[in-house]
Amino acid sequence: MSSTASSGAQAPSTVVIYSGGMDSYTVLHRALREGLAVHALSFDYGQRHRRELDVARQVCESLAIPHQVVDIRAIHGLIDNSALTNAALTMPQGEYDADSLHSTVVPNRNMILLSLAIAKAVNIGASRVDYGAHGGDHVLYPDCRPAFVEAMNDVAQIANFEPVTVHAPYLASSKADILRDGLAMGLDYRHTWTCYEGQQLACGQCGSCRERLAAFAANHSVDPLDYAIDTSQVAH
């Protein structure tokens, strides 16, 4: 699949914050189907699930789209009070609750990543930045809420001489809705990584795995990813 228009004028560009997970994978393909010239941007911030970066590289190579992985591990000491960035902390299992939620919040993550993605967009002349915040994350993570996205978009309009739009196409959608959209596009979610543990197989027990499995169950589909446990009773 080409990332540019097949003929005529050069296609408008967007920078897609691409983690390698389900949501950003769907956002990436959605942007491609809009006919945009997609520039994928991933970040290594010392996350335990760095395997997602390998998945992102493989997908971008297969699509022949520009992909940059930005190493921002130097800030790790500023954001290491999270189970996602500190291997010394126990990764919570089971459904999200107040305790597990707070332990997996990476301070200011989306503000940091969006700021860098906006800079990239200005640098290459792209007018948009896409990222995969969705409705299911509103109660989980403050930097996925509409008020945050709207505020970042307002800032992106005035922070540079060239305004950039922050585009979160699934802001009012659930993960099940996103998956439904992706399945309708014929996407293969084998090429994504969701698990917060960076092991060879997805754990099937962390909140992220369970949310993913629930999305597949809601769509009456089988997750093509391999898991370390029998997940037939996990989805709800």
PDB file of C-alpha atoms in Angstrom:
ATOM      1  CA  MET A   1       0.000   0.000   0.000  1.00  0.00           C
ATOM      2  CA  SER A   2       1.384   3.401  -0.916  1.00  0.00           C
ATOM      3  CA  SER A   3       1.489   6.274   1.549  1.00  0.00           C
ATOM      4  CA  THR A   4       1.070   8.898  -1.169  1.00  0.00           C
ATOM      5  CA  ALA A   5      -1.512   9.632  -3.774  1.00  0.00           C
ATOM      6  CA  SER A   6      -1.126   7.510  -6.878  1.00  0.00           C
ATOM      7  CA  SER A   7      -1.038  10.531  -9.202  1.00  0.00           C
ATOM      8  CA  GLY A   8      -1.470  14.272  -9.384  1.00  0.00           C
ATOM      9  CA  ALA A   9      -0.526  16.765  -6.707  1.00  0.00           C
ATOM     10  CA  GLN A  10       1.408  15.698  -3.663  1.00  0.00           C
ATOM     11  CA  ALA A  11      -0.906  14.344  -0.969  1.00  0.00           C
ATOM     12  CA  PRO A  12      -1.291  16.325   2.256  1.00  0.00           C
ATOM     13  CA  SER A  13       0.744  14.883   5.111  1.00  0.00           C
ATOM     14  CA  THR A  14       0.018  13.774   8.638  1.00  0.00           C
ATOM     15  CA  VAL A  15       2.215  12.549  11.469  1.00  0.00           C
ATOM     16  CA  VAL A  16       0.719   9.481  13.142  1.00  0.00           C
ATOM     17  CA  ILE A  17       1.832   8.723  16.683  1.00  0.00           C
ATOM     18  CA  TYR A  18       2.242   4.995  16.192  1.00  0.00           C
ATOM     19  CA  SER A  19       2.896   2.850  19.237  1.00  0.00           C
ATOM     20  CA  GLY A  20       2.392  -0.487  17.516  1.00  0.00           C
ATOM     21  CA  GLY A  21      -0.833  -1.140  19.432  1.00  0.00           C
ATOM     22  CA  MET A  22      -4.353  -1.799  18.190  1.00  0.00           C
ATOM     23  CA  ASP A  23      -5.625   1.746  18.333  1.00  0.00           C
ATOM     24  CA  SER A  24      -2.716   3.467  16.599  1.00  0.00           C
ATOM     25  CA  TYR A  25      -2.568   0.635  14.027  1.00  0.00           C
ATOM     26  CA  THR A  26      -6.167   1.405  13.099  1.00  0.00           C
ATOM     27  CA  VAL A  27      -5.537   5.175  13.085  1.00  0.00           C
ATOM     28  CA  LEU A  28      -2.526   4.623  10.802  1.00  0.00           C
ATOM     29  CA  HIS A  29      -4.554   2.687   8.258  1.00  0.00           C
ATOM     30  CA  ARG A  30      -7.437   5.106   8.485  1.00  0.00           C
ATOM     31  CA  ALA A  31      -5.099   7.963   7.567  1.00  0.00           C
ATOM     32  CA  LEU A  32      -3.704   5.946   4.660  1.00  0.00           C
ATOM     33  CA  ARG A  33      -7.225   5.327   3.389  1.00  0.00           C
ATOM     34  CA  GLU A  34      -7.843   9.061   3.478  1.00  0.00           C
ATOM     35  CA  GLY A  35      -5.076   9.328   0.907  1.00  0.00           C
ATOM     36  CA  LEU A  36      -2.715  11.160   3.238  1.00  0.00           C
ATOM     37  CA  ALA A  37       1.055  10.898   3.122  1.00  0.00           C
ATOM     38  CA  VAL A  38       1.628   9.233   6.473  1.00  0.00           C
ATOM     39  CA  HIS A  39       4.759   9.728   8.552  1.00  0.00           C
ATOM     40  CA  ALA A  40       4.723   7.271  11.462  1.00  0.00           C
ATOM     41  CA  LEU A  41       6.361   8.375  14.692  1.00  0.00           C
ATOM     42  CA  SER A  42       7.118   6.012  17.578  1.00  0.00           C
ATOM     43  CA  PHE A  43       8.764   6.694  20.915  1.00  0.00           C
ATOM     44  CA  ASP A  44      11.108   4.715  23.111  1.00  0.00           C
ATOM     45  CA  TYR A  45      10.540   6.170  26.562  1.00  0.00           C
ATOM     46  CA  GLY A  46      11.803   3.170  28.485  1.00  0.00           C
ATOM     47  CA  GLN A  47       8.485   1.332  28.441  1.00  0.00           C
ATOM     48  CA  ARG A  48       8.523  -2.262  29.629  1.00  0.00           C
ATOM     49  CA  HIS A  49       6.568  -3.286  26.541  1.00  0.00           C
ATOM     50  CA  ARG A  50       9.220  -2.098  24.071  1.00  0.00           C
ATOM     51  CA  ARG A  51       8.270  -5.018  21.889  1.00  0.00           C
ATOM     52  CA  GLU A  52       5.559  -2.767  20.482  1.00  0.00           C
ATOM     53  CA  LEU A  53       8.308  -0.777  18.760  1.00  0.00           C
ATOM     54  CA  ASP A  54       9.505  -3.848  16.864  1.00  0.00           C
ATOM     55  CA  VAL A  55       5.938  -4.504  15.731  1.00  0.00           C
ATOM     56  CA  ALA A  56       5.615  -0.878  14.603  1.00  0.00           C
ATOM     57  CA  ARG A  57       8.834  -1.116  12.574  1.00  0.00           C
ATOM     58  CA  GLN A  58       7.685  -4.271  10.842  1.00  0.00           C
ATOM     59  CA  VAL A  59       4.322  -2.808   9.897  1.00  0.00           C
ATOM     60  CA  CYS A  60       5.826   0.391   8.521  1.00  0.00           C
ATOM     61  CA  GLU A  61       8.384  -1.562   6.510  1.00  0.00           C
ATOM     62  CA  SER A  62       5.615  -3.698   5.011  1.00  0.00           C
ATOM     63  CA  LEU A  63       3.643  -0.574   4.099  1.00  0.00           C
ATOM     64  CA  ALA A  64       6.726   1.265   2.829  1.00  0.00           C
ATOM     65  CA  ILE A  65       5.901   4.370   4.834  1.00  0.00           C
ATOM     66  CA  PRO A  66       8.408   6.628   6.611  1.00  0.00           C
ATOM     67  CA  HIS A  67       8.879   5.616  10.227  1.00  0.00           C
ATOM     68  CA  GLN A  68      10.959   7.291  12.901  1.00  0.00           C
ATOM     69  CA  VAL A  69      11.578   5.870  16.370  1.00  0.00           C
ATOM     70  CA  VAL A  70      12.575   8.661  18.746  1.00  0.00           C
ATOM     71  CA  ASP A  71      14.724   7.664  21.710  1.00  0.00           C
ATOM     72  CA  ILE A  72      13.591   9.743  24.684  1.00  0.00           C
ATOM     73  CA  ARG A  73      14.841   7.337  27.351  1.00  0.00           C
ATOM     74  CA  ALA A  74      16.802  10.233  28.859  1.00  0.00           C
ATOM     75  CA  ILE A  75      13.538  11.350  30.506  1.00  0.00           C
ATOM     76  CA  HIS A  76      12.982   7.951  32.095  1.00  0.00           C
ATOM     77  CA  GLY A  77      13.895   9.196  35.547  1.00  0.00           C
ATOM     78  CA  LEU A  78      11.138  11.796  35.268  1.00  0.00           C
ATOM     79  CA  ILE A  79       8.395   9.259  34.490  1.00  0.00           C
ATOM     80  CA  ASP A  80       9.478   6.075  36.283  1.00  0.00           C
ATOM     81  CA  ASN A  81       6.772   6.083  38.954  1.00  0.00           C
ATOM     82  CA  SER A  82       4.632   3.831  36.774  1.00  0.00           C
ATOM     83  CA  ALA A  83       4.416   0.083  36.326  1.00  0.00           C
ATOM     84  CA  LEU A  84       4.721   0.712  32.578  1.00  0.00           C
ATOM     85  CA  THR A  85       8.164   2.259  32.928  1.00  0.00           C
ATOM     86  CA  ASN A  86       9.566   0.670  36.084  1.00  0.00           C
ATOM     87  CA  ALA A  87      10.192  -3.082  36.069  1.00  0.00           C
ATOM     88  CA  ALA A  88      10.659  -3.007  39.842  1.00  0.00           C
ATOM     89  CA  LEU A  89       6.941  -2.273  40.226  1.00  0.00           C
ATOM     90  CA  THR A  90       4.423  -5.093  39.956  1.00  0.00           C
ATOM     91  CA  MET A  91       2.292  -4.981  36.846  1.00  0.00           C
ATOM     92  CA  PRO A  92      -1.352  -5.177  37.981  1.00  0.00           C
ATOM     93  CA  GLN A  93      -3.484  -7.971  36.585  1.00  0.00           C
ATOM     94  CA  GLY A  94      -7.202  -8.277  36.053  1.00  0.00           C
ATOM     95  CA  GLU A  95      -9.710  -5.568  35.247  1.00  0.00           C
ATOM     96  CA  TYR A  96      -8.818  -1.923  35.594  1.00  0.00           C
ATOM     97  CA  ASP A  97      -9.682  -0.498  38.994  1.00  0.00           C
ATOM     98  CA  ALA A  98      -8.548   2.633  40.804  1.00  0.00           C
ATOM     99  CA  ASP A  99      -5.320   1.065  42.076  1.00  0.00           C
ATOM    100  CA  SER A 100      -4.250  -0.594  38.845  1.00  0.00           C
ATOM    101  CA  LEU A 101      -5.219   2.512  36.915  1.00  0.00           C
ATOM    102  CA  HIS A 102      -2.960   4.808  38.881  1.00  0.00           C
ATOM    103  CA  SER A 103      -0.060   2.379  38.798  1.00  0.00           C
ATOM    104  CA  THR A 104      -0.065   2.330  34.982  1.00  0.00           C
ATOM    105  CA  VAL A 105      -0.321   6.073  34.378  1.00  0.00           C
ATOM    106  CA  VAL A 106       2.849   7.493  32.811  1.00  0.00           C
ATOM    107  CA  PRO A 107       3.026  11.152  33.900  1.00  0.00           C
ATOM    108  CA  ASN A 108       2.271  13.582  31.081  1.00  0.00           C
ATOM    109  CA  ARG A 109       2.952  10.945  28.438  1.00  0.00           C
ATOM    110  CA  ASN A 110       0.572  12.184  25.767  1.00  0.00           C
ATOM    111  CA  MET A 111       1.482  15.821  26.301  1.00  0.00           C
ATOM    112  CA  ILE A 112       5.139  14.928  25.784  1.00  0.00           C
ATOM    113  CA  LEU A 113       4.508  12.743  22.739  1.00  0.00           C
ATOM    114  CA  LEU A 114       2.072  15.150  21.119  1.00  0.00           C
ATOM    115  CA  SER A 115       4.467  18.054  21.598  1.00  0.00           C
ATOM    116  CA  LEU A 116       7.215  16.162  19.796  1.00  0.00           C
ATOM    117  CA  ALA A 117       4.848  14.971  17.069  1.00  0.00           C
ATOM    118  CA  ILE A 118       3.647  18.539  16.485  1.00  0.00           C
ATOM    119  CA  ALA A 119       7.270  19.648  16.131  1.00  0.00           C
ATOM    120  CA  LYS A 120       7.808  16.888  13.578  1.00  0.00           C
ATOM    121  CA  ALA A 121       4.706  17.979  11.677  1.00  0.00           C
ATOM    122  CA  VAL A 122       5.881  21.589  11.494  1.00  0.00           C
ATOM    123  CA  ASN A 123       9.343  20.440  10.476  1.00  0.00           C
ATOM    124  CA  ILE A 124       8.098  18.436   7.488  1.00  0.00           C
ATOM    125  CA  GLY A 125       5.180  20.670   6.548  1.00  0.00           C
ATOM    126  CA  ALA A 126       2.424  18.326   7.745  1.00  0.00           C
ATOM    127  CA  SER A 127      -0.781  20.012   8.858  1.00  0.00           C
ATOM    128  CA  ARG A 128      -2.035  17.257  11.153  1.00  0.00           C
ATOM    129  CA  VAL A 129      -1.026  14.918  13.941  1.00  0.00           C
ATOM    130  CA  ASP A 130      -3.102  11.766  14.484  1.00  0.00           C
ATOM    131  CA  TYR A 131      -3.243   9.759  17.675  1.00  0.00           C
ATOM    132  CA  GLY A 132      -5.393   6.996  19.065  1.00  0.00           C
ATOM    133  CA  ALA A 133      -7.055   8.356  22.197  1.00  0.00           C
ATOM    134  CA  HIS A 134     -10.461   6.734  22.513  1.00  0.00           C
ATOM    135  CA  GLY A 135     -13.609   6.889  24.593  1.00  0.00           C
ATOM    136  CA  GLY A 136     -12.717   3.873  26.689  1.00  0.00           C
ATOM    137  CA  ASP A 137      -9.616   5.667  27.933  1.00  0.00           C
ATOM    138  CA  HIS A 138     -11.476   8.717  29.243  1.00  0.00           C
ATOM    139  CA  VAL A 139     -12.042   7.274  32.688  1.00  0.00           C
ATOM    140  CA  LEU A 140      -8.616   5.653  32.712  1.00  0.00           C
ATOM    141  CA  TYR A 141      -6.135   8.269  31.600  1.00  0.00           C
ATOM    142  CA  PRO A 142      -6.534  12.056  31.974  1.00  0.00           C
ATOM    143  CA  ASP A 143      -4.483  12.732  28.827  1.00  0.00           C
ATOM    144  CA  CYS A 144      -6.963  10.831  26.676  1.00  0.00           C
ATOM    145  CA  ARG A 145      -9.974  12.932  27.664  1.00  0.00           C
ATOM    146  CA  PRO A 146     -11.686  15.279  25.197  1.00  0.00           C
ATOM    147  CA  ALA A 147     -10.807  18.348  27.268  1.00  0.00           C
ATOM    148  CA  PHE A 148      -7.113  17.476  27.021  1.00  0.00           C
ATOM    149  CA  VAL A 149      -7.247  16.783  23.282  1.00  0.00           C
ATOM    150  CA  GLU A 150      -9.145  20.010  22.648  1.00  0.00           C
ATOM    151  CA  ALA A 151      -6.652  22.007  24.722  1.00  0.00           C
ATOM    152  CA  MET A 152      -3.665  20.459  22.933  1.00  0.00           C
ATOM    153  CA  ASN A 153      -5.300  21.228  19.608  1.00  0.00           C
ATOM    154  CA  ASP A 154      -5.784  24.854  20.669  1.00  0.00           C
ATOM    155  CA  VAL A 155      -2.111  25.088  21.642  1.00  0.00           C
ATOM    156  CA  ALA A 156      -1.026  23.432  18.371  1.00  0.00           C
ATOM    157  CA  GLN A 157      -2.834  26.178  16.470  1.00  0.00           C
ATOM    158  CA  ILE A 158      -0.730  28.937  18.052  1.00  0.00           C
ATOM    159  CA  ALA A 159       2.550  27.318  19.132  1.00  0.00           C
ATOM    160  CA  ASN A 160       4.152  27.683  15.688  1.00  0.00           C
ATOM    161  CA  PHE A 161       3.797  29.916  12.659  1.00  0.00           C
ATOM    162  CA  GLU A 162       2.215  26.951  10.879  1.00  0.00           C
ATOM    163  CA  PRO A 163      -0.883  25.670  12.708  1.00  0.00           C
ATOM    164  CA  VAL A 164      -1.191  21.925  13.233  1.00  0.00           C
ATOM    165  CA  THR A 165      -4.430  20.070  13.934  1.00  0.00           C
ATOM    166  CA  VAL A 166      -4.450  17.371  16.612  1.00  0.00           C
ATOM    167  CA  HIS A 167      -6.734  14.684  15.202  1.00  0.00           C
ATOM    168  CA  ALA A 168      -8.099  11.907  17.426  1.00  0.00           C
ATOM    169  CA  PRO A 169     -10.660  10.170  15.187  1.00  0.00           C
ATOM    170  CA  TYR A 170     -11.764   7.690  17.848  1.00  0.00           C
ATOM    171  CA  LEU A 171     -12.122  10.107  20.736  1.00  0.00           C
ATOM    172  CA  ALA A 172     -15.799   9.227  21.144  1.00  0.00           C
ATOM    173  CA  SER A 173     -15.389   5.521  20.321  1.00  0.00           C
ATOM    174  CA  SER A 174     -14.729   2.439  22.419  1.00  0.00           C
ATOM    175  CA  LYS A 175     -11.943  -0.037  21.754  1.00  0.00           C
ATOM    176  CA  ALA A 176     -14.591  -2.419  20.433  1.00  0.00           C
ATOM    177  CA  ASP A 177     -15.716   0.311  18.011  1.00  0.00           C
ATOM    178  CA  ILE A 178     -12.148   0.854  16.834  1.00  0.00           C
ATOM    179  CA  LEU A 179     -11.667  -2.865  16.287  1.00  0.00           C
ATOM    180  CA  ARG A 180     -14.957  -3.053  14.399  1.00  0.00           C
ATOM    181  CA  ASP A 181     -13.763  -0.289  12.093  1.00  0.00           C
ATOM    182  CA  GLY A 182     -10.427  -2.030  11.570  1.00  0.00           C
ATOM    183  CA  LEU A 183     -12.002  -5.399  10.869  1.00  0.00           C
ATOM    184  CA  ALA A 184     -14.255  -3.722   8.306  1.00  0.00           C
ATOM    185  CA  MET A 185     -11.064  -2.431   6.660  1.00  0.00           C
ATOM    186  CA  GLY A 186      -9.731  -5.987   6.584  1.00  0.00           C
ATOM    187  CA  LEU A 187      -6.880  -5.276   9.012  1.00  0.00           C
ATOM    188  CA  ASP A 188      -4.932  -8.138  10.545  1.00  0.00           C
ATOM    189  CA  TYR A 189      -4.419  -7.448  14.246  1.00  0.00           C
ATOM    190  CA  ARG A 190      -1.771 -10.124  14.415  1.00  0.00           C
ATOM    191  CA  HIS A 191       0.513  -7.211  13.532  1.00  0.00           C
ATOM    192  CA  THR A 192      -0.117  -5.330  16.778  1.00  0.00           C
ATOM    193  CA  TRP A 193       1.118  -5.541  20.361  1.00  0.00           C
ATOM    194  CA  THR A 194      -1.055  -4.617  23.331  1.00  0.00           C
ATOM    195  CA  CYS A 195       0.344  -6.430  26.369  1.00  0.00           C
ATOM    196  CA  TYR A 196       2.041  -4.289  29.012  1.00  0.00           C
ATOM    197  CA  GLU A 197       4.513  -7.089  29.620  1.00  0.00           C
ATOM    198  CA  GLY A 198       7.225  -7.264  26.987  1.00  0.00           C
ATOM    199  CA  GLN A 199       7.514 -11.036  26.876  1.00  0.00           C
ATOM    200  CA  GLN A 200       7.481 -13.396  23.918  1.00  0.00           C
ATOM    201  CA  LEU A 201       3.752 -14.044  24.351  1.00  0.00           C
ATOM    202  CA  ALA A 202       1.053 -11.660  25.525  1.00  0.00           C
ATOM    203  CA  CYS A 203       0.237 -12.323  29.178  1.00  0.00           C
ATOM    204  CA  GLY A 204      -3.547 -12.245  28.808  1.00  0.00           C
ATOM    205  CA  GLN A 205      -3.904 -10.985  32.365  1.00  0.00           C
ATOM    206  CA  CYS A 206      -2.923  -7.311  32.453  1.00  0.00           C
ATOM    207  CA  GLY A 207      -5.635  -4.700  32.034  1.00  0.00           C
ATOM    208  CA  SER A 208      -4.509  -3.940  28.487  1.00  0.00           C
ATOM    209  CA  CYS A 209      -4.723  -7.581  27.394  1.00  0.00           C
ATOM    210  CA  ARG A 210      -8.133  -7.991  28.987  1.00  0.00           C
ATOM    211  CA  GLU A 211      -9.443  -4.856  27.317  1.00  0.00           C
ATOM    212  CA  ARG A 212      -8.180  -6.137  23.970  1.00  0.00           C
ATOM    213  CA  LEU A 213      -9.765  -9.548  24.465  1.00  0.00           C
ATOM    214  CA  ALA A 214     -13.054  -7.939  25.466  1.00  0.00           C
ATOM    215  CA  ALA A 215     -13.025  -5.897  22.250  1.00  0.00           C
ATOM    216  CA  PHE A 216     -12.612  -9.049  20.164  1.00  0.00           C
ATOM    217  CA  ALA A 217     -15.377 -10.776  22.119  1.00  0.00           C
ATOM    218  CA  ALA A 218     -17.684  -7.804  21.553  1.00  0.00           C
ATOM    219  CA  ASN A 219     -17.042  -8.187  17.815  1.00  0.00           C
ATOM    220  CA  HIS A 220     -17.570 -11.962  17.920  1.00  0.00           C
ATOM    221  CA  SER A 221     -14.046 -12.406  16.621  1.00  0.00           C
ATOM    222  CA  VAL A 222     -11.027 -14.392  17.739  1.00  0.00           C
ATOM    223  CA  ASP A 223      -7.875 -12.493  18.627  1.00  0.00           C
ATOM    224  CA  PRO A 224      -5.117 -13.766  16.295  1.00  0.00           C
ATOM    225  CA  LEU A 225      -2.392 -12.956  18.838  1.00  0.00           C
ATOM    226  CA  ASP A 226      -0.741 -15.761  20.796  1.00  0.00           C
ATOM    227  CA  TYR A 227      -1.141 -15.689  24.580  1.00  0.00           C
ATOM    228  CA  ALA A 228       0.725 -17.325  27.419  1.00  0.00           C
ATOM    229  CA  ILE A 229      -2.526 -18.563  28.977  1.00  0.00           C
ATOM    230  CA  ASP A 230      -5.858 -19.933  27.820  1.00  0.00           C
ATOM    231  CA  THR A 231      -7.836 -16.752  27.219  1.00  0.00           C
ATOM    232  CA  SER A 232     -11.163 -18.388  26.409  1.00  0.00           C
ATOM    233  CA  GLN A 233     -12.521 -17.450  29.836  1.00  0.00           C
ATOM    234  CA  VAL A 234     -10.838 -14.060  30.066  1.00  0.00           C
ATOM    235  CA  ALA A 235     -12.925 -12.081  27.590  1.00  0.00           C
ATOM    236  CA  HIS A 236     -16.240 -10.803  28.864  1.00  0.00           C
TER     237      HIS A 236
END
